[in-house]
Coordinates of C-alpha atoms in Angstrom, one line a residue:
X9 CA 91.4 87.2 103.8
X10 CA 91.0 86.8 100.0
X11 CA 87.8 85.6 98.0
X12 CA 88.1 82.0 97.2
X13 CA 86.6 80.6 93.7
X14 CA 84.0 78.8 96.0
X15 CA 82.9 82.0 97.7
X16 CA 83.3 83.7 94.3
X17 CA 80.7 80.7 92.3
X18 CA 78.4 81.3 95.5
X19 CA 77.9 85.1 94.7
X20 CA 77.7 84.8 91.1
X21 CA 74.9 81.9 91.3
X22 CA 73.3 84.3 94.1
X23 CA 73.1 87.5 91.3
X24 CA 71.3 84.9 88.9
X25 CA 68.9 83.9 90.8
X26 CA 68.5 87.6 91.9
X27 CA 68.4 88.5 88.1
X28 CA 65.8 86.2 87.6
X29 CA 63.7 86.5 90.5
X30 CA 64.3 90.3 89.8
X31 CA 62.5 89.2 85.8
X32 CA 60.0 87.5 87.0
X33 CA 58.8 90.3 89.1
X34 CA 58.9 92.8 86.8
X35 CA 56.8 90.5 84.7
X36 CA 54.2 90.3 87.4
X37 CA 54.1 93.8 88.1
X38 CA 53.5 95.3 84.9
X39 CA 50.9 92.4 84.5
X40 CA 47.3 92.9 85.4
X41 CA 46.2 92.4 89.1
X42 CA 48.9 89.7 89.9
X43 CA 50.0 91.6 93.0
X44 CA 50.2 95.5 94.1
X45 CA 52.8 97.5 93.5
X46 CA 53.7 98.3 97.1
X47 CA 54.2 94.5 97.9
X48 CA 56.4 94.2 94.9
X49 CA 58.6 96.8 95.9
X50 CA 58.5 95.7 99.9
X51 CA 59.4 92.2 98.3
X52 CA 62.2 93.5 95.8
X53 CA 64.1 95.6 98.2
X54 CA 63.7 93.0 100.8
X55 CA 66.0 90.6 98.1
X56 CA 68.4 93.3 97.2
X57 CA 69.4 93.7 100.8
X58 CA 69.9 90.3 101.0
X59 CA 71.9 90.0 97.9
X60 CA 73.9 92.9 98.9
X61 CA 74.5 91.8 102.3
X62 CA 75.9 88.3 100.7
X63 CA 77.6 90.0 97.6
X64 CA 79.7 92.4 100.1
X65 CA 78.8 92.5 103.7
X66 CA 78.5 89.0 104.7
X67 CA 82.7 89.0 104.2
X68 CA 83.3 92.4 105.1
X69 CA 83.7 91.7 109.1
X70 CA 84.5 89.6 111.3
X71 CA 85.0 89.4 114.9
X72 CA 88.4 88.7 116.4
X73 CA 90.4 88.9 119.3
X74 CA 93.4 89.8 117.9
X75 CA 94.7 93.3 118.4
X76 CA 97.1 92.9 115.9
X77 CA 96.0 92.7 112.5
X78 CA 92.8 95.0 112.7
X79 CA 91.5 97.1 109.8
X80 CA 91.5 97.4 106.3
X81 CA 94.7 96.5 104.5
X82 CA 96.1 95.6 108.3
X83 CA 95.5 99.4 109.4
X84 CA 93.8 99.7 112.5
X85 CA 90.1 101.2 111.9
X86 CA 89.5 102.5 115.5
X87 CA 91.5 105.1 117.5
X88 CA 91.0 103.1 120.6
X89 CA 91.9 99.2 121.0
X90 CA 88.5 97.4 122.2
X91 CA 88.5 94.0 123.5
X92 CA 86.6 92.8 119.9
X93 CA 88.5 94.1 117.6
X94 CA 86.7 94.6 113.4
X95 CA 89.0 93.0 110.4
X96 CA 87.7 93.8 107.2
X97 CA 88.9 91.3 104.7
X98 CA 90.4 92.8 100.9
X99 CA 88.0 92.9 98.3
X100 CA 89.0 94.5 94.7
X101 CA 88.0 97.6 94.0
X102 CA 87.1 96.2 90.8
X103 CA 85.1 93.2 92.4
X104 CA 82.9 95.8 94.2
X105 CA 82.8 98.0 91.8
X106 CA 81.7 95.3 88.9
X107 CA 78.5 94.4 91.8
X108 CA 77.7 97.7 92.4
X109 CA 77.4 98.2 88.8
X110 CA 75.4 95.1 88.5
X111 CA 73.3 96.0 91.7
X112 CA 72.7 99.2 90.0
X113 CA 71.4 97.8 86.5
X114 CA 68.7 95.4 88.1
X115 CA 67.6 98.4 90.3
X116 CA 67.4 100.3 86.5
X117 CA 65.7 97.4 84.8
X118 CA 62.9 97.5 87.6
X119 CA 62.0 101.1 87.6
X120 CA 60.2 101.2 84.5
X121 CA 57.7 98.7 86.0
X122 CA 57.6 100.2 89.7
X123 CA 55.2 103.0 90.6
X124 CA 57.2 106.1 91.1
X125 CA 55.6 106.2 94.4
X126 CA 57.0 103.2 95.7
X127 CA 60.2 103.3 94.5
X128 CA 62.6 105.2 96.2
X129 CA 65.6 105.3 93.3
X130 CA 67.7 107.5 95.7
X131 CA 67.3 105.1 98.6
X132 CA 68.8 101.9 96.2
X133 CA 71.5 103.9 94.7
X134 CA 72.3 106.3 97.8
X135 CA 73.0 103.5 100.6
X136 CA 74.9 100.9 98.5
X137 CA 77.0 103.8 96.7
X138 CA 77.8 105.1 100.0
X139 CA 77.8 101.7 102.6
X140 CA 81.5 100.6 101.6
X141 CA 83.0 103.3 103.6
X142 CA 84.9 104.4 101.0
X143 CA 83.3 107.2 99.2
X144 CA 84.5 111.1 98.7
X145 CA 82.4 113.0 99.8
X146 CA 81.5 116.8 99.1
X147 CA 78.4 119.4 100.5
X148 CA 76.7 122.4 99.6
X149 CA 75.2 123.0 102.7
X150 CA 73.2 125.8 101.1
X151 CA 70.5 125.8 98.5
X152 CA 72.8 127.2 96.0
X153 CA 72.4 125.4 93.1
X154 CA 74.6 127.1 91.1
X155 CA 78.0 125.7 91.5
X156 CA 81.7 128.1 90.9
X157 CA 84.0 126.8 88.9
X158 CA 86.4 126.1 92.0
X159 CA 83.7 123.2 93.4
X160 CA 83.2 121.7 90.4
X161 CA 86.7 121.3 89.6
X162 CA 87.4 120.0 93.5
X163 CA 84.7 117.4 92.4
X164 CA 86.3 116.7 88.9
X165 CA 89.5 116.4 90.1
X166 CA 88.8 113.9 93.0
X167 CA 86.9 112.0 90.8
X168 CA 90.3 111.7 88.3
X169 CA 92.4 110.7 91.5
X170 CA 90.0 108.3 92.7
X171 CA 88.9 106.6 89.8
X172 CA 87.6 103.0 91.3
X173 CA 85.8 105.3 94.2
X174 CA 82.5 107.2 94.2
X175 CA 82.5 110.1 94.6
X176 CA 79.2 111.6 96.3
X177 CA 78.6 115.8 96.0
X178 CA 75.7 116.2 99.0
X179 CA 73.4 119.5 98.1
X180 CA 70.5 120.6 100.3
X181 CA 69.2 122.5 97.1
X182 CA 68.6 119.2 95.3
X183 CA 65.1 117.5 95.2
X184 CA 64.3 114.2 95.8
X185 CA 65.5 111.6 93.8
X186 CA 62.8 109.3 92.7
X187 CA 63.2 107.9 89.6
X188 CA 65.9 107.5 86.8
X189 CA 65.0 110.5 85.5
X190 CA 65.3 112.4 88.3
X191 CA 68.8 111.3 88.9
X192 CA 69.9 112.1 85.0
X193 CA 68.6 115.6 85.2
X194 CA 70.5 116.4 88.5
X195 CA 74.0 115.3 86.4
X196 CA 72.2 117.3 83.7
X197 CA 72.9 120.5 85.6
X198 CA 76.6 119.6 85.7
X199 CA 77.8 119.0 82.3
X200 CA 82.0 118.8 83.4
X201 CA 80.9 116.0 86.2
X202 CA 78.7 113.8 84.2
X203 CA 80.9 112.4 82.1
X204 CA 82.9 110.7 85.0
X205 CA 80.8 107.7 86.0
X206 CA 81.9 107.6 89.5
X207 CA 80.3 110.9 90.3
X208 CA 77.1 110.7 91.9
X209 CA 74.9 113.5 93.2
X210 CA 72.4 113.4 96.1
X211 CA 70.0 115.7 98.5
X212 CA 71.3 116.3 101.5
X213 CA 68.5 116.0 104.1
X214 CA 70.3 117.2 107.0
X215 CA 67.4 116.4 110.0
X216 CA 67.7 112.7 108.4
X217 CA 71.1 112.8 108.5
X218 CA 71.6 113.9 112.6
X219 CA 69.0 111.4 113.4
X220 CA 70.7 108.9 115.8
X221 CA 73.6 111.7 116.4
X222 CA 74.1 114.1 118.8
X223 CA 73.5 117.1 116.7
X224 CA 69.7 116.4 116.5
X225 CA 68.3 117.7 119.5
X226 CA 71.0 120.7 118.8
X227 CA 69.4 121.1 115.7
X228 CA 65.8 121.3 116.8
X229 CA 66.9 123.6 119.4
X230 CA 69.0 126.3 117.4
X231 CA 68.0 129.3 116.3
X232 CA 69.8 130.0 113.0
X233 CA 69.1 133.7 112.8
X234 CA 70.9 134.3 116.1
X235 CA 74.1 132.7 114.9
X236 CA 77.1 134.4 113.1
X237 CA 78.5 131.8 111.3
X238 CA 75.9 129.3 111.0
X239 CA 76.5 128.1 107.5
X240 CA 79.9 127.3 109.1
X241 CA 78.9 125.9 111.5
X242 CA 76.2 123.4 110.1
X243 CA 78.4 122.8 107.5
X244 CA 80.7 121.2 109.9
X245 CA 77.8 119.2 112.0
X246 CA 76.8 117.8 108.5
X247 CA 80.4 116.8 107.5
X248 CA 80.8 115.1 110.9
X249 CA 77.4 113.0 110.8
X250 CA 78.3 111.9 107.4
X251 CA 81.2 110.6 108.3
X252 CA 80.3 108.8 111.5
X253 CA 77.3 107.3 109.3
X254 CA 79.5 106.4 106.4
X255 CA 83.0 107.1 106.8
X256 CA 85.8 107.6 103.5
X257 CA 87.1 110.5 103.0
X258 CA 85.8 114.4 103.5
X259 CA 86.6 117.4 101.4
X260 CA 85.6 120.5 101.5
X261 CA 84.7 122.4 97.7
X262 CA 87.5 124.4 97.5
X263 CA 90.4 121.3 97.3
X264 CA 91.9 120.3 94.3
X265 CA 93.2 116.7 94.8
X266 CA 96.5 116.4 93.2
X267 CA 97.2 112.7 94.3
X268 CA 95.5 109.8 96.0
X269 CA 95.6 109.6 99.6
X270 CA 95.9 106.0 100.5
X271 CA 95.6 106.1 104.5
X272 CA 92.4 104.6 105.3
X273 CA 92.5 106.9 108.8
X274 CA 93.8 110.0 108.9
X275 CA 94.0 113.8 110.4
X276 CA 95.7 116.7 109.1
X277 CA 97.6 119.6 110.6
X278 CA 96.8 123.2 109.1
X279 CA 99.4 124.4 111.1
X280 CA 101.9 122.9 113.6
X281 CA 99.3 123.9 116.4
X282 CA 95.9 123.5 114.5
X283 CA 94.2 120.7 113.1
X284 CA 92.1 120.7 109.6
X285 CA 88.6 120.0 109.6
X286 CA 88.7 120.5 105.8
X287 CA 90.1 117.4 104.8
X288 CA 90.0 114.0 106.6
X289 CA 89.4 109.7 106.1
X290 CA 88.2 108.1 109.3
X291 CA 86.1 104.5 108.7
X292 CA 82.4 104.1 109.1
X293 CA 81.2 104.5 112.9
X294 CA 84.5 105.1 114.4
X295 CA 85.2 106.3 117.8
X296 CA 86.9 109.7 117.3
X297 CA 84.2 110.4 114.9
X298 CA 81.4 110.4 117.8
X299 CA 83.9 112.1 119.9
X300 CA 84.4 114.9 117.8
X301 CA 80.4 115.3 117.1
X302 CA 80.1 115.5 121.4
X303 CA 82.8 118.2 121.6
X304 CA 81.0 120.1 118.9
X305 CA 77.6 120.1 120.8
X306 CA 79.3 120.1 124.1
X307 CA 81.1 123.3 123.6
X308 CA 79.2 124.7 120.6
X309 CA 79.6 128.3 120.2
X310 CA 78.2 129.8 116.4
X311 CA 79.6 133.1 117.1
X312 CA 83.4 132.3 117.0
X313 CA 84.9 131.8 113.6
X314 CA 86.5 128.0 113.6
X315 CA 85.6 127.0 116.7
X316 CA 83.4 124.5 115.3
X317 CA 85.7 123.3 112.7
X318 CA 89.6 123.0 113.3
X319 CA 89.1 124.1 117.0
X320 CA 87.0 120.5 117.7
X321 CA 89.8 118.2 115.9
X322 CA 92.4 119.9 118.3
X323 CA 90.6 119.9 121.2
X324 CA 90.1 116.1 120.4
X325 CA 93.1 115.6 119.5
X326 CA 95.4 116.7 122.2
X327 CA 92.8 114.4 124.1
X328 CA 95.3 112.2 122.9
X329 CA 98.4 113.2 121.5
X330 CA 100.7 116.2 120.9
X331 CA 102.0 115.1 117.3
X332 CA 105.4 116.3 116.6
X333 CA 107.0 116.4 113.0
X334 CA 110.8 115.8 112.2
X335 CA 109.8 115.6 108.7
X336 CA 106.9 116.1 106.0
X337 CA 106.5 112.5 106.9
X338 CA 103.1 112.0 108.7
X339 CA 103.3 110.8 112.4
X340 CA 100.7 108.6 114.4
X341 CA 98.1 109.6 116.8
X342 CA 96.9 106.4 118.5
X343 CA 96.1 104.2 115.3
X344 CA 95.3 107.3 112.8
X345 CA 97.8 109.1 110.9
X346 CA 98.6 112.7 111.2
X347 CA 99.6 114.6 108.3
X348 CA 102.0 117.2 108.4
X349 CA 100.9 120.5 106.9
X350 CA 102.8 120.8 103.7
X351 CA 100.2 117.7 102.8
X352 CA 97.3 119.9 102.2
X353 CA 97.8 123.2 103.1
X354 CA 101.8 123.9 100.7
X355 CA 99.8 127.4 101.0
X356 CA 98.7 129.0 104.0
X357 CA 95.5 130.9 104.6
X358 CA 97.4 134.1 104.6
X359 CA 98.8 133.8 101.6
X360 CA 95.6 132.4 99.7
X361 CA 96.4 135.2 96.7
X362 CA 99.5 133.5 95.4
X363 CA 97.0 130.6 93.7
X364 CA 95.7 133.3 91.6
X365 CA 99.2 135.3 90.3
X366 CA 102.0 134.3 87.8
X367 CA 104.3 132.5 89.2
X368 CA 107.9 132.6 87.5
X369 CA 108.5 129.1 88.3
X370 CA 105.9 126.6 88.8
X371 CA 105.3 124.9 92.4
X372 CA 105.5 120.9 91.9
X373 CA 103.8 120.4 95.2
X374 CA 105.3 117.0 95.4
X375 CA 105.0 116.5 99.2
X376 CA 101.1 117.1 99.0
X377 CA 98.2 115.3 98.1
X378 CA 95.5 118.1 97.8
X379 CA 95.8 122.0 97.8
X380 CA 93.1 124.3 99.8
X381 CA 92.3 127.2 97.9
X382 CA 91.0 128.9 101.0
X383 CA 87.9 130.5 99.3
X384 CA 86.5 131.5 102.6
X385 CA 89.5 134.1 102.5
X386 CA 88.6 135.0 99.0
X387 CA 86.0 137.7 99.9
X388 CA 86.4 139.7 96.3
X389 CA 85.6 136.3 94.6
X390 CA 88.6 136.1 92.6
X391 CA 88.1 133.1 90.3
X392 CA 90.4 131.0 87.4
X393 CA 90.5 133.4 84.4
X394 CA 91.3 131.1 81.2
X395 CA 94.4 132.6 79.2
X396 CA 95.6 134.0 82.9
X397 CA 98.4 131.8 83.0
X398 CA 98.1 132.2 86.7
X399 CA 99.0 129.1 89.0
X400 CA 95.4 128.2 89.5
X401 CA 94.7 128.6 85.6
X402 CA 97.5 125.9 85.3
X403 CA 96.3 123.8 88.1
X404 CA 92.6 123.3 86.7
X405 CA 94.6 122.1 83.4
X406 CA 96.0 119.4 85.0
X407 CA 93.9 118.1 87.7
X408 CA 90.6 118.8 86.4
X409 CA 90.3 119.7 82.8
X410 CA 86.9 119.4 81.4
X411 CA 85.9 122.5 83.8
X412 CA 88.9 124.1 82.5

């Protein structure tokens, strides 16, 4: 369902009246003992809500009977058919994107005025960036800080195949985000990402993040010094939650995106008989989602290498299908699509090396949309030499070249 001109006037005279109320507060709060600055905010955020709510969500969903036509862009959102089904009617990325930008720029205009302590900048920014479902999102899980070459050219070069998407790089490392400030110096750090305006970096507060999952109660409960592989393994609970909370797409730092994916809902194979965890789109709050976060906590085990990562997505998934490929073309599990492995993975695990030799004659890769550089593998820490000419020296070149 497209945005009439009437719906279209509506929002437009909504955001002025925003804009002004949004004046005349700041007016009052920087005046003298007019009102306090906690009621301003409580008052402020209460309206952008609303406004966002009208600007995009008030469209976004219906309910509807019809088994038919569900989804964005007519694909169906959940794995399983329900009796109510959700359609999501087309917006333009560039409609959203123009009121996100404009959201954004009354949040800015506030700030100034707004006690730091009041004003959560992360919370505006964070939840509307995020709330459309269809972010990229990447983690550092640890509190590294200081990123390789390989994650910030994942991040670059997803943000150059996604243009009119944000893409979000999670870091439990990162502080809070505050004020204006605060979110300038964190792009700061990152010189190759900040000149690409739909990159945005935020703190991953992971106990925030399983609340209203099952991985919280795991999490209170495990003891990480007993566990193997537990940067793995949280890894993979965090990528999980995030998705269930906000859906898009998941990659992991070590995935150069060579081409957009346009499935809204999708799986990929790492092997004929193994499904990725590394890569995957899935739509906020949707059913396999909460599946696969039970099976992790249901048959968690941190000592075993994968078997919180590709081994949940095949367990899950032979749940419900056994996918078979005739052809690099992907097949259908239920309503999602299922890539073959030549999509991601042209390169398997075991032969990780060849990204970093000569290579006579250049791959084209033109049956995949991403390449996993499998840096868990890479236990000498090999990494892009410039002058190399080496296939990953010629890949950051073209997909992401400002860390290049």
């Amino acid at each position: 369902m497209k945005v009439t001109n009437t719906e279209m006037k509506q929002v437009s005279a909504k955001e002025a009246r925003l804009t002004k109320q949004t004046e005349d507060r700041k007016g009052i709060t920087c005046g003298r003992n007019l009102r306090s600055s906690s009621s301003t905010h409580s008052h402020q955020r209460e309206s952008m809500d609303r406004t966002r709510r009208n600007i995009i969500g008030h469209h976004n969903y219906e309910t509807t009977k019809n088994s038919h036509n569900c989804g964005y862009h007519s694909n169906c959102q959940n794995l399983y058919q329900n009796k109510y089904q959700t359609k999501r009617h087309v917006y333009p990325d560039s409609m959203i994107h123009k009121r996100l930008i404009s959201y954004s720029s009354r949040a800015k205009n506030t700030i100034s005025c707004i006690n730091s302590q009041t004003f959560n900048y992360e919370y505006a920014f964070e939840r509307d960036v995020l709330q459309q479902g269809k972010s990229i999102k990447f983690m550092e899980t640890t509190d590294r800080m200081d990123e390789p070459s390989l994650v910030l050219c994942s991040i670059e070069s997803a943000a150059r195949m996604y243009p009119h998407r944000p893409v979000v790089f999670f870091m439990k490392g990162l502080g809070d985000i505050i004020t204006e400030d605060d979110e300038k110096k964190a792009r700061k750090r990152y010189p190759t990402l900040s000149i690409y305006k739909n990159i945005y970096i935020f703190p991953l507060r992971i106990k925030k993040l399983f609340a209203g999952t099952p991985f919280l109660d795991w999490y209170n409960k495990i003891d990480p010094k007993q566990e193997i592989y537990w940067t793995y393994g949280k890894s993979n609970a965090c990528r999980y939650a995030m998705m269930w909370k906000y859906g898009g797409i998941y990659m992991d730092t070590d995935v150069i995106s060579i081409r957009p994916i346009l499935e809204d809902n999708f799986l990929a194979a790492e092997t004929l008989n193994l499904t990725s965890s590394s890569v995957f789109g899935l739509s906020p709050h949707h059913k396999l989602t909460w599946e696969l976060m039970e099976n992790f906590v249901q048959n968690y085990n941190g000592n075993k290498w994968g078997h919180q990562g590709p081994g949940v997505f095949t367990r899950v998934v032979k749940k419900h299908c056994v996918p078979k490929f005739t052809s690099v073309d992907h097949v259908k599990c239920e309503n999602v699509s299922y890539f073959h492995p030549e999509r991601l993975y042209p390169i398997s695990y075991q032969s990780w090396r060849r990204y970093f030799e000569v290579w006579k004659n250049l791959p084209t890769f033109k049956n995949s949309y991403a390449l996993h550089l499998w840096n868990y593998m890479n236990k000498e820490r090999i990494s892009m030499v410039v002058g190399s000419n080496t296939l990953v020296e010629h890949l950051y070149k073209q997909y992401c070249p400002s860390t290049s």
